[in-house]
PDB file of C-alpha atoms in Angstrom:
ATOM      1  CA  ASP A 308       8.165  11.795  13.962  1.00  0.00           C
ATOM      2  CA  ALA A 309       8.635  10.953  10.286  1.00  0.00           C
ATOM      3  CA  GLY A 310       5.629   9.539   8.511  1.00  0.00           C
ATOM      4  CA  VAL A 311       5.722   6.851   5.850  1.00  0.00           C
ATOM      5  CA  THR A 312       8.412   7.733   3.346  1.00  0.00           C
ATOM      6  CA  GLN A 313       8.551   6.485  -0.214  1.00  0.00           C
ATOM      7  CA  SER A 314      11.237   6.821  -2.851  1.00  0.00           C
ATOM      8  CA  PRO A 315      11.576   7.909  -5.502  1.00  0.00           C
ATOM      9  CA  THR A 316       8.692  10.388  -5.789  1.00  0.00           C
ATOM     10  CA  HIS A 317       8.607  10.239  -9.570  1.00  0.00           C
ATOM     11  CA  LEU A 318       9.939   7.732 -12.060  1.00  0.00           C
ATOM     12  CA  ILE A 319       9.793   7.321 -15.825  1.00  0.00           C
ATOM     13  CA  LYS A 320      10.490   3.898 -17.303  1.00  0.00           C
ATOM     14  CA  THR A 321      10.260   2.303 -20.731  1.00  0.00           C
ATOM     15  CA  ARG A 322       8.005  -0.637 -21.557  1.00  0.00           C
ATOM     16  CA  GLY A 323       9.675  -3.942 -20.748  1.00  0.00           C
ATOM     17  CA  GLN A 324      11.949  -2.476 -18.076  1.00  0.00           C
ATOM     18  CA  GLN A 325      11.932  -3.367 -14.404  1.00  0.00           C
ATOM     19  CA  VAL A 326      11.379  -0.981 -11.490  1.00  0.00           C
ATOM     20  CA  THR A 327      11.942  -1.066  -7.734  1.00  0.00           C
ATOM     21  CA  LEU A 328      10.015   1.187  -5.379  1.00  0.00           C
ATOM     22  CA  ARG A 329      10.933   1.662  -1.747  1.00  0.00           C
ATOM     23  CA  CYS A 330       9.001   2.330   1.436  1.00  0.00           C
ATOM     24  CA  SER A 331      10.005   3.086   5.019  1.00  0.00           C
ATOM     25  CA  PRO A 332       7.156   2.665   7.510  1.00  0.00           C
ATOM     26  CA  ILE A 333       6.498   4.810  10.551  1.00  0.00           C
ATOM     27  CA  SER A 334       8.882   3.944  13.352  1.00  0.00           C
ATOM     28  CA  GLY A 335       7.427   1.067  15.367  1.00  0.00           C
ATOM     29  CA  HIS A 336       5.108  -0.068  12.588  1.00  0.00           C
ATOM     30  CA  LYS A 337       5.707  -3.624  11.453  1.00  0.00           C
ATOM     31  CA  SER A 338       3.097  -4.101   8.730  1.00  0.00           C
ATOM     32  CA  VAL A 339       3.429  -2.624   5.247  1.00  0.00           C
ATOM     33  CA  SER A 340       0.950  -2.784   2.389  1.00  0.00           C
ATOM     34  CA  TRP A 341       1.289  -1.667  -1.209  1.00  0.00           C
ATOM     35  CA  TYR A 342      -1.428  -0.159  -3.355  1.00  0.00           C
ATOM     36  CA  GLN A 343      -1.732   0.891  -6.986  1.00  0.00           C
ATOM     37  CA  GLN A 344      -3.785   3.999  -7.708  1.00  0.00           C
ATOM     38  CA  VAL A 345      -4.596   4.611 -11.340  1.00  0.00           C
ATOM     39  CA  LEU A 346      -5.542   8.196 -12.151  1.00  0.00           C
ATOM     40  CA  GLY A 347      -9.147   8.875 -11.198  1.00  0.00           C
ATOM     41  CA  GLN A 348      -9.576   5.594  -9.323  1.00  0.00           C
ATOM     42  CA  GLY A 349      -9.335   4.378  -5.762  1.00  0.00           C
ATOM     43  CA  PRO A 350      -6.227   2.563  -4.544  1.00  0.00           C
ATOM     44  CA  GLN A 351      -6.101  -1.180  -5.289  1.00  0.00           C
ATOM     45  CA  PHE A 352      -4.434  -3.553  -2.854  1.00  0.00           C
ATOM     46  CA  ILE A 353      -1.325  -5.324  -4.148  1.00  0.00           C
ATOM     47  CA  PHE A 354       0.515  -6.859  -1.159  1.00  0.00           C
ATOM     48  CA  GLN A 355       0.676  -6.897   2.628  1.00  0.00           C
ATOM     49  CA  TYR A 356       3.836  -7.839   4.503  1.00  0.00           C
ATOM     50  CA  TYR A 357       4.365  -8.434   8.195  1.00  0.00           C
ATOM     51  CA  GLU A 358       7.545  -9.648   9.864  1.00  0.00           C
ATOM     52  CA  LYS A 359       9.075 -10.221   6.413  1.00  0.00           C
ATOM     53  CA  GLU A 360       6.295 -12.585   5.377  1.00  0.00           C
ATOM     54  CA  GLU A 361       3.625 -12.022   2.763  1.00  0.00           C
ATOM     55  CA  ARG A 362       0.254 -11.882   4.519  1.00  0.00           C
ATOM     56  CA  GLY A 363      -1.954 -10.946   1.614  1.00  0.00           C
ATOM     57  CA  ARG A 364      -1.888 -10.553  -2.147  1.00  0.00           C
ATOM     58  CA  GLY A 365      -4.330  -8.730  -4.385  1.00  0.00           C
ATOM     59  CA  ASN A 366      -5.334  -9.574  -7.924  1.00  0.00           C
ATOM     60  CA  PHE A 367      -2.113  -8.590  -9.665  1.00  0.00           C
ATOM     61  CA  PRO A 368       0.055 -10.595 -12.094  1.00  0.00           C
ATOM     62  CA  ASP A 369       3.258 -12.356 -11.069  1.00  0.00           C
ATOM     63  CA  ARG A 370       5.236  -9.491 -12.592  1.00  0.00           C
ATOM     64  CA  PHE A 371       4.581  -7.767  -9.273  1.00  0.00           C
ATOM     65  CA  SER A 372       6.617  -8.896  -6.273  1.00  0.00           C
ATOM     66  CA  ALA A 373       7.634  -7.415  -2.951  1.00  0.00           C
ATOM     67  CA  ARG A 374       9.682  -8.082   0.099  1.00  0.00           C
ATOM     68  CA  GLN A 375      10.132  -6.723   3.601  1.00  0.00           C
ATOM     69  CA  PHE A 376      13.434  -6.296   5.363  1.00  0.00           C
ATOM     70  CA  PRO A 377      14.369  -6.873   9.041  1.00  0.00           C
ATOM     71  CA  ASN A 378      14.011  -3.117   9.688  1.00  0.00           C
ATOM     72  CA  TYR A 379      10.420  -3.390   8.318  1.00  0.00           C
ATOM     73  CA  SER A 380      11.124  -1.308   5.225  1.00  0.00           C
ATOM     74  CA  SER A 381       9.802  -2.760   2.000  1.00  0.00           C
ATOM     75  CA  GLU A 382      10.405  -2.864  -1.719  1.00  0.00           C
ATOM     76  CA  LEU A 383       7.929  -3.375  -4.528  1.00  0.00           C
ATOM     77  CA  ASN A 384       9.294  -4.738  -7.789  1.00  0.00           C
ATOM     78  CA  VAL A 385       7.530  -4.720 -11.107  1.00  0.00           C
ATOM     79  CA  ASN A 386       9.036  -6.602 -14.061  1.00  0.00           C
ATOM     80  CA  ALA A 387       8.324  -6.337 -17.782  1.00  0.00           C
ATOM     81  CA  LEU A 388       6.583  -2.984 -17.387  1.00  0.00           C
ATOM     82  CA  LEU A 389       3.459  -2.297 -19.413  1.00  0.00           C
ATOM     83  CA  LEU A 390       1.914   1.063 -20.257  1.00  0.00           C
ATOM     84  CA  GLY A 391      -0.970   0.096 -17.973  1.00  0.00           C
ATOM     85  CA  ASP A 392       1.377  -0.043 -14.994  1.00  0.00           C
ATOM     86  CA  SER A 393       1.538   3.762 -15.041  1.00  0.00           C
ATOM     87  CA  ALA A 394       0.039   4.796 -11.715  1.00  0.00           C
ATOM     88  CA  LEU A 395       0.678   6.206  -8.265  1.00  0.00           C
ATOM     89  CA  TYR A 396       2.079   3.456  -6.055  1.00  0.00           C
ATOM     90  CA  LEU A 397       1.233   3.908  -2.398  1.00  0.00           C
ATOM     91  CA  CYS A 398       2.716   2.323   0.667  1.00  0.00           C
ATOM     92  CA  ALA A 399       0.751   2.109   3.916  1.00  0.00           C
ATOM     93  CA  SER A 400       2.033   1.121   7.320  1.00  0.00           C
ATOM     94  CA  SER A 401       0.287  -0.002  10.479  1.00  0.00           C
ATOM     95  CA  LEU A 402       1.394  -1.228  13.876  1.00  0.00           C
ATOM     96  CA  ASP A 403       0.913  -4.922  13.269  1.00  0.00           C
ATOM     97  CA  VAL A 404      -0.764  -7.394  10.964  1.00  0.00           C
ATOM     98  CA  PHE A 405      -4.183  -6.624  12.473  1.00  0.00           C
ATOM     99  CA  GLY A 406      -3.653  -2.885  12.597  1.00  0.00           C
ATOM    100  CA  THR A 407      -6.466  -1.263  10.669  1.00  0.00           C
ATOM    101  CA  GLU A 408      -5.330   2.310  11.331  1.00  0.00           C
ATOM    102  CA  ALA A 409      -3.143   2.679   8.285  1.00  0.00           C
ATOM    103  CA  PHE A 410      -0.954   5.625   7.361  1.00  0.00           C
ATOM    104  CA  PHE A 411      -0.068   6.225   3.734  1.00  0.00           C
ATOM    105  CA  GLY A 412       3.034   7.685   2.183  1.00  0.00           C
ATOM    106  CA  GLN A 413       2.894  10.335  -0.527  1.00  0.00           C
ATOM    107  CA  GLY A 414       3.399   7.699  -3.184  1.00  0.00           C
ATOM    108  CA  THR A 415       5.680   7.095  -6.151  1.00  0.00           C
ATOM    109  CA  ARG A 416       4.349   8.318  -9.477  1.00  0.00           C
ATOM    110  CA  LEU A 417       5.428   5.765 -12.108  1.00  0.00           C
ATOM    111  CA  THR A 418       5.088   6.636 -15.767  1.00  0.00           C
ATOM    112  CA  VAL A 419       5.743   3.929 -18.350  1.00  0.00           C
ATOM    113  CA  VAL A 420       6.435   5.166 -21.868  1.00  0.00           C
TER     114      VAL A 420
ATOM    115  CA  GLN B1101     -16.511  -7.195  -9.001  1.00  0.00           C
ATOM    116  CA  GLN B1102     -16.432  -3.840  -7.256  1.00  0.00           C
ATOM    117  CA  GLN B1103     -16.624  -4.652  -3.555  1.00  0.00           C
ATOM    118  CA  VAL B1104     -17.284  -1.049  -2.526  1.00  0.00           C
ATOM    119  CA  LYS B1105     -19.355   1.319  -4.660  1.00  0.00           C
ATOM    120  CA  GLN B1106     -19.132   5.061  -4.052  1.00  0.00           C
ATOM    121  CA  SER B1107     -21.255   7.976  -5.192  1.00  0.00           C
ATOM    122  CA  PRO B1108     -21.342  10.663  -6.367  1.00  0.00           C
ATOM    123  CA  GLN B1109     -18.218  10.852  -8.500  1.00  0.00           C
ATOM    124  CA  SER B1110     -18.042  14.609  -7.945  1.00  0.00           C
ATOM    125  CA  LEU B1111     -19.745  17.066  -5.648  1.00  0.00           C
ATOM    126  CA  ILE B1112     -19.891  20.856  -5.498  1.00  0.00           C
ATOM    127  CA  VAL B1113     -21.070  22.442  -2.266  1.00  0.00           C
ATOM    128  CA  GLN B1114     -21.339  26.034  -1.063  1.00  0.00           C
ATOM    129  CA  LYS B1115     -19.238  27.073   1.917  1.00  0.00           C
ATOM    130  CA  GLY B1116     -21.161  26.304   5.081  1.00  0.00           C
ATOM    131  CA  GLY B1117     -23.245  23.598   3.419  1.00  0.00           C
ATOM    132  CA  ILE B1118     -23.406  19.877   4.100  1.00  0.00           C
ATOM    133  CA  SER B1119     -21.456  17.463   1.898  1.00  0.00           C
ATOM    134  CA  ILE B1120     -22.786  13.908   1.732  1.00  0.00           C
ATOM    135  CA  ILE B1121     -20.937  10.987   0.138  1.00  0.00           C
ATOM    136  CA  ASN B1122     -22.419   7.522  -0.008  1.00  0.00           C
ATOM    137  CA  CYS B1123     -20.931   4.045  -0.184  1.00  0.00           C
ATOM    138  CA  ALA B1124     -22.369   0.559  -0.490  1.00  0.00           C
ATOM    139  CA  TYR B1125     -20.557  -2.690   0.114  1.00  0.00           C
ATOM    140  CA  GLU B1126     -21.095  -6.283  -0.958  1.00  0.00           C
ATOM    141  CA  ASN B1127     -19.436  -8.504   1.616  1.00  0.00           C
ATOM    142  CA  THR B1128     -21.277  -8.699   4.941  1.00  0.00           C
ATOM    143  CA  ALA B1129     -18.095  -9.971   6.593  1.00  0.00           C
ATOM    144  CA  PHE B1130     -16.449  -6.548   6.288  1.00  0.00           C
ATOM    145  CA  ASP B1131     -16.096  -5.115   9.778  1.00  0.00           C
ATOM    146  CA  TYR B1132     -14.060  -1.953   9.444  1.00  0.00           C
ATOM    147  CA  PHE B1133     -15.075   1.043   7.340  1.00  0.00           C
ATOM    148  CA  PRO B1134     -12.678   4.004   7.089  1.00  0.00           C
ATOM    149  CA  TRP B1135     -12.905   7.203   5.108  1.00  0.00           C
ATOM    150  CA  TYR B1136      -9.782   8.698   3.603  1.00  0.00           C
ATOM    151  CA  GLN B1137      -9.113  12.224   2.360  1.00  0.00           C
ATOM    152  CA  GLN B1138      -6.621  12.778  -0.420  1.00  0.00           C
ATOM    153  CA  PHE B1139      -5.217  16.064  -1.661  1.00  0.00           C
ATOM    154  CA  PRO B1140      -3.502  16.300  -5.073  1.00  0.00           C
ATOM    155  CA  GLY B1141       0.018  14.912  -4.959  1.00  0.00           C
ATOM    156  CA  LYS B1142      -0.463  13.407  -1.505  1.00  0.00           C
ATOM    157  CA  GLY B1143      -1.257   9.990  -0.148  1.00  0.00           C
ATOM    158  CA  PRO B1144      -4.654   9.282   1.431  1.00  0.00           C
ATOM    159  CA  ALA B1145      -5.045  10.376   5.048  1.00  0.00           C
ATOM    160  CA  LEU B1146      -7.381   8.643   7.488  1.00  0.00           C
ATOM    161  CA  LEU B1147     -10.292  10.904   8.337  1.00  0.00           C
ATOM    162  CA  ILE B1148     -12.694   8.819  10.402  1.00  0.00           C
ATOM    163  CA  ALA B1149     -13.636   5.152  10.672  1.00  0.00           C
ATOM    164  CA  ILE B1150     -16.497   3.049  12.013  1.00  0.00           C
ATOM    165  CA  ARG B1151     -17.197  -0.550  12.929  1.00  0.00           C
ATOM    166  CA  PRO B1152     -20.598  -2.153  12.303  1.00  0.00           C
ATOM    167  CA  ASP B1153     -21.559  -2.338  15.983  1.00  0.00           C
ATOM    168  CA  VAL B1154     -22.457   1.371  15.949  1.00  0.00           C
ATOM    169  CA  SER B1155     -24.778   3.285  13.636  1.00  0.00           C
ATOM    170  CA  GLU B1156     -23.074   6.661  13.810  1.00  0.00           C
ATOM    171  CA  LYS B1157     -19.722   8.167  14.685  1.00  0.00           C
ATOM    172  CA  LYS B1158     -18.925  11.848  14.868  1.00  0.00           C
ATOM    173  CA  GLU B1159     -15.555  13.578  14.980  1.00  0.00           C
ATOM    174  CA  GLY B1160     -15.761  17.346  14.751  1.00  0.00           C
ATOM    175  CA  ARG B1161     -17.499  18.307  11.503  1.00  0.00           C
ATOM    176  CA  PHE B1162     -17.254  14.751  10.108  1.00  0.00           C
ATOM    177  CA  THR B1163     -19.908  12.097  10.745  1.00  0.00           C
ATOM    178  CA  ILE B1164     -20.190   8.534   9.487  1.00  0.00           C
ATOM    179  CA  SER B1165     -23.672   7.038   9.314  1.00  0.00           C
ATOM    180  CA  PHE B1166     -23.798   3.252   9.031  1.00  0.00           C
ATOM    181  CA  ASN B1167     -26.752   1.110   7.950  1.00  0.00           C
ATOM    182  CA  LYS B1168     -25.829  -2.541   8.402  1.00  0.00           C
ATOM    183  CA  SER B1169     -29.066  -3.983   7.009  1.00  0.00           C
ATOM    184  CA  ALA B1170     -28.757  -1.930   3.821  1.00  0.00           C
ATOM    185  CA  LYS B1171     -25.000  -2.513   3.604  1.00  0.00           C
ATOM    186  CA  GLN B1172     -24.468   1.225   3.200  1.00  0.00           C
ATOM    187  CA  PHE B1173     -22.486   3.911   4.940  1.00  0.00           C
ATOM    188  CA  SER B1174     -22.059   7.587   4.322  1.00  0.00           C
ATOM    189  CA  LEU B1175     -19.836  10.523   5.198  1.00  0.00           C
ATOM    190  CA  HIS B1176     -21.392  13.827   6.180  1.00  0.00           C
ATOM    191  CA  ILE B1177     -19.233  16.949   6.289  1.00  0.00           C
ATOM    192  CA  MET B1178     -21.000  19.699   8.177  1.00  0.00           C
ATOM    193  CA  ASP B1179     -20.224  23.393   7.638  1.00  0.00           C
ATOM    194  CA  SER B1180     -18.115  22.523   4.585  1.00  0.00           C
ATOM    195  CA  GLN B1181     -15.072  24.754   4.057  1.00  0.00           C
ATOM    196  CA  PRO B1182     -12.945  25.478   0.974  1.00  0.00           C
ATOM    197  CA  GLY B1183     -10.095  23.641   2.710  1.00  0.00           C
ATOM    198  CA  ASP B1184     -12.219  20.487   2.602  1.00  0.00           C
ATOM    199  CA  SER B1185     -11.897  20.463  -1.200  1.00  0.00           C
ATOM    200  CA  ALA B1186     -10.231  17.116  -1.871  1.00  0.00           C
ATOM    201  CA  THR B1187     -10.982  13.600  -3.061  1.00  0.00           C
ATOM    202  CA  TYR B1188     -12.665  11.351  -0.519  1.00  0.00           C
ATOM    203  CA  PHE B1189     -12.488   7.574  -0.553  1.00  0.00           C
ATOM    204  CA  CYS B1190     -14.533   5.122   1.425  1.00  0.00           C
ATOM    205  CA  ALA B1191     -13.052   1.731   2.128  1.00  0.00           C
ATOM    206  CA  ALA B1192     -13.843  -1.564   3.781  1.00  0.00           C
ATOM    207  CA  SER B1193     -11.766  -4.324   5.275  1.00  0.00           C
ATOM    208  CA  PHE B1194     -11.824  -7.417   7.445  1.00  0.00           C
ATOM    209  CA  SER B1195     -10.268  -6.439  10.754  1.00  0.00           C
ATOM    210  CA  ASN B1196      -8.230  -9.665  10.859  1.00  0.00           C
ATOM    211  CA  THR B1197      -6.422  -8.604   7.677  1.00  0.00           C
ATOM    212  CA  GLY B1198      -5.195  -5.259   8.958  1.00  0.00           C
ATOM    213  CA  ASN B1199      -4.397  -2.741   6.253  1.00  0.00           C
ATOM    214  CA  GLN B1200      -5.793  -4.712   3.287  1.00  0.00           C
ATOM    215  CA  PHE B1201      -8.534  -2.332   2.138  1.00  0.00           C
ATOM    216  CA  TYR B1202     -11.102  -2.388  -0.631  1.00  0.00           C
ATOM    217  CA  PHE B1203     -11.500   1.223  -1.743  1.00  0.00           C
ATOM    218  CA  GLY B1204     -14.352   2.985  -3.477  1.00  0.00           C
ATOM    219  CA  THR B1205     -13.729   4.927  -6.671  1.00  0.00           C
ATOM    220  CA  GLY B1206     -13.559   8.294  -4.939  1.00  0.00           C
ATOM    221  CA  THR B1207     -15.568  11.510  -4.776  1.00  0.00           C
ATOM    222  CA  SER B1208     -14.045  14.817  -5.812  1.00  0.00           C
ATOM    223  CA  LEU B1209     -15.427  17.479  -3.483  1.00  0.00           C
ATOM    224  CA  THR B1210     -15.245  21.172  -4.339  1.00  0.00           C
ATOM    225  CA  VAL B1211     -16.399  23.683  -1.745  1.00  0.00           C
ATOM    226  CA  ILE B1212     -17.152  27.064  -3.277  1.00  0.00           C
ATOM    227  CA  PRO B1213     -16.388  30.107  -1.085  1.00  0.00           C
TER     228      PRO B1213
END
């Protein structure tokens, strides 16, 4: 069975640009969460989605947005990129909104120059 | 405010030794405490988890010890192996929020052959 897949694996963007990151959860998993992991730090929670609805939001500016599709895949969008947005962006999936056993993808490494 | 504090930042252990990583949490309402292992270039992988109704959980060479009154929990890796060299993250969550985790800052473990 395929695990959580994220695309692209690496991305370089210029300050002020916009970026879209994609995540496909494990088959049968309906809940997706997004995390930002700055080098040398632990992952920080950005969003949780379940059944296409936002179920949780971390302490991130409105430049960050996300959505979930009927097939439970998800996109994370970041507008007006700042240098400080450079990080590894992780997607985690779990069975349902209460599923604490979460499986992470390999992440998308975003570099903003 | 850092909800979960982790120490040490780095740890070097001889092969066959015991690795111990400690975490402390602030919010007494947390009720799920997982440990994740992350290798370079990979997403975090769930290693072992505990709920506050038990004081210890063991899976193979990995043991979580949990002290509810002190709001602390720790990971013990027995018979540490070079393949255990990775970054370890503790985390905490409310079980009714699924995969919304508060992560510690990570411990880089190096096991010397």
